[in-house]
């Protein structure tokens, strides 16, 4: 999971090379001493906390994959990062609404639902967020 911290760091540092100021043989010593790259301010408070938890020297003190997923998922859900509720602009366009899209005699766009092992479990209505950029047009005859 330490390398997941580096991946997250690279995302917020615009793909910069971690420890770029240090020769390759010096990086190992820094990592073993618990030193991690300076976290970019762009990461914000939440992601800074996540990265610091991933960079813990003792692996048993780090977030594991499930904890990482839970933290990110909960944060995104609580802050509605994956929702269209904050995107009110689309509703200001005359004739355009982001309500559930139901067309063609009751047909509703569907998505496949998978279980935690990646096996297909079921089908359900596609969430409105997924349909934000879908344009419905009448078929040409």
XYZ file of C-alpha atoms in Angstrom:
141
model
C 0.000 0.000 0.000
C 3.022 2.280 0.369
C 3.318 2.314 -3.423
C -0.383 3.277 -3.610
C 0.625 6.346 -1.620
C 3.262 7.112 -4.250
C 0.679 6.676 -7.016
C -1.687 9.102 -5.266
C 1.244 11.488 -4.731
C 2.089 11.313 -8.458
C -1.508 12.176 -9.360
C -1.442 15.329 -7.227
C 2.087 16.302 -8.289
C 1.263 16.147 -12.004
C 3.301 12.959 -12.523
C 6.473 14.394 -11.002
C 9.209 11.926 -10.097
C 9.254 11.289 -6.345
C 12.603 11.929 -4.673
C 13.836 13.552 -7.894
C 16.433 15.528 -5.910
C 18.048 12.327 -4.586
C 20.312 9.823 -6.352
C 18.763 6.368 -6.772
C 20.924 4.775 -4.065
C 19.781 7.440 -1.594
C 16.070 6.799 -2.112
C 16.178 3.456 -0.305
C 17.707 5.071 2.781
C 15.040 7.789 2.800
C 12.202 5.277 2.476
C 13.648 3.063 5.218
C 13.898 6.127 7.455
C 10.192 6.838 6.931
C 10.759 9.888 4.735
C 8.217 10.454 2.006
C 8.009 13.123 -0.700
C 6.561 16.502 0.253
C 2.815 16.262 -0.254
C 1.566 18.856 -2.754
C -0.792 21.486 -1.298
C -3.127 20.702 -4.199
C -3.894 17.360 -2.522
C -5.953 19.085 0.159
C -6.513 18.060 3.758
C -8.309 14.753 3.144
C -5.871 13.324 0.579
C -2.906 14.553 2.634
C -4.266 12.521 5.562
C -4.722 9.486 3.293
C -1.184 9.742 1.890
C 0.328 10.076 5.361
C -1.537 6.924 6.405
C -0.210 5.098 3.328
C 3.362 6.277 3.970
C 3.556 4.911 7.531
C 6.877 3.126 8.042
C 5.309 0.127 9.779
C 3.124 -1.735 7.226
C 0.688 -2.838 9.949
C -0.066 0.845 10.666
C -0.876 1.657 7.024
C -4.300 1.622 5.460
C -4.972 -1.689 3.776
C -6.724 -1.864 0.395
C -10.211 -2.240 1.891
C -9.653 0.636 4.319
C -8.323 2.806 1.478
C -11.392 2.044 -0.636
C -13.752 2.695 2.290
C -12.113 6.036 3.136
C -12.195 7.287 -0.468
C -15.703 5.979 -1.167
C -17.158 7.458 2.030
C -15.457 10.803 1.446
C -16.725 11.032 -2.133
C -20.240 10.001 -1.120
C -20.406 12.345 1.885
C -19.146 15.272 -0.173
C -21.278 14.356 -3.190
C -18.230 14.290 -5.470
C -19.884 11.557 -7.518
C -23.251 13.258 -7.688
C -24.833 15.758 -10.023
C -26.585 17.577 -7.185
C -23.985 20.359 -7.218
C -24.033 20.657 -11.021
C -27.008 22.963 -11.390
C -25.882 24.480 -14.691
C -27.368 21.680 -16.749
C -30.830 22.418 -15.336
C -30.502 26.068 -16.370
C -30.425 25.137 -20.054
C -33.924 25.533 -21.415
C -35.503 22.173 -22.115
C -32.688 20.159 -20.507
C -33.260 18.382 -17.217
C -31.190 15.795 -15.381
C -34.115 13.844 -14.003
C -34.099 10.077 -14.464
C -34.171 9.440 -18.177
C -36.964 7.106 -19.171
C -37.642 6.774 -22.852
C -39.053 4.486 -25.442
C -42.102 2.973 -23.817
C -40.659 2.366 -20.387
C -37.148 1.296 -21.335
C -34.609 2.533 -18.820
C -30.815 2.463 -19.350
C -29.301 -0.367 -17.296
C -25.923 -1.124 -15.770
C -24.459 -4.443 -14.682
C -23.935 -4.882 -10.937
C -20.960 -6.988 -9.842
C -20.308 -8.610 -6.486
C -17.083 -7.986 -4.553
C -15.404 -10.859 -6.426
C -16.097 -9.281 -9.814
C -18.842 -11.702 -10.810
C -21.982 -10.409 -12.475
C -24.695 -10.247 -9.841
C -27.624 -8.309 -11.271
C -28.812 -5.416 -13.423
C -30.173 -2.108 -12.169
C -31.200 1.299 -13.464
C -28.251 3.425 -14.522
C -27.684 6.300 -12.056
C -28.437 9.815 -13.285
C -24.750 10.727 -12.842
C -23.828 8.197 -15.504
C -26.346 9.664 -17.921
C -25.272 13.294 -17.555
C -23.698 13.423 -21.009
C -26.097 11.087 -22.765
C -28.063 12.736 -25.535
C -31.245 11.026 -26.637
C -32.114 11.538 -30.294
C -34.808 10.139 -32.456
C -33.555 7.506 -34.858
C -33.262 8.651 -38.443
C -35.725 6.875 -40.701
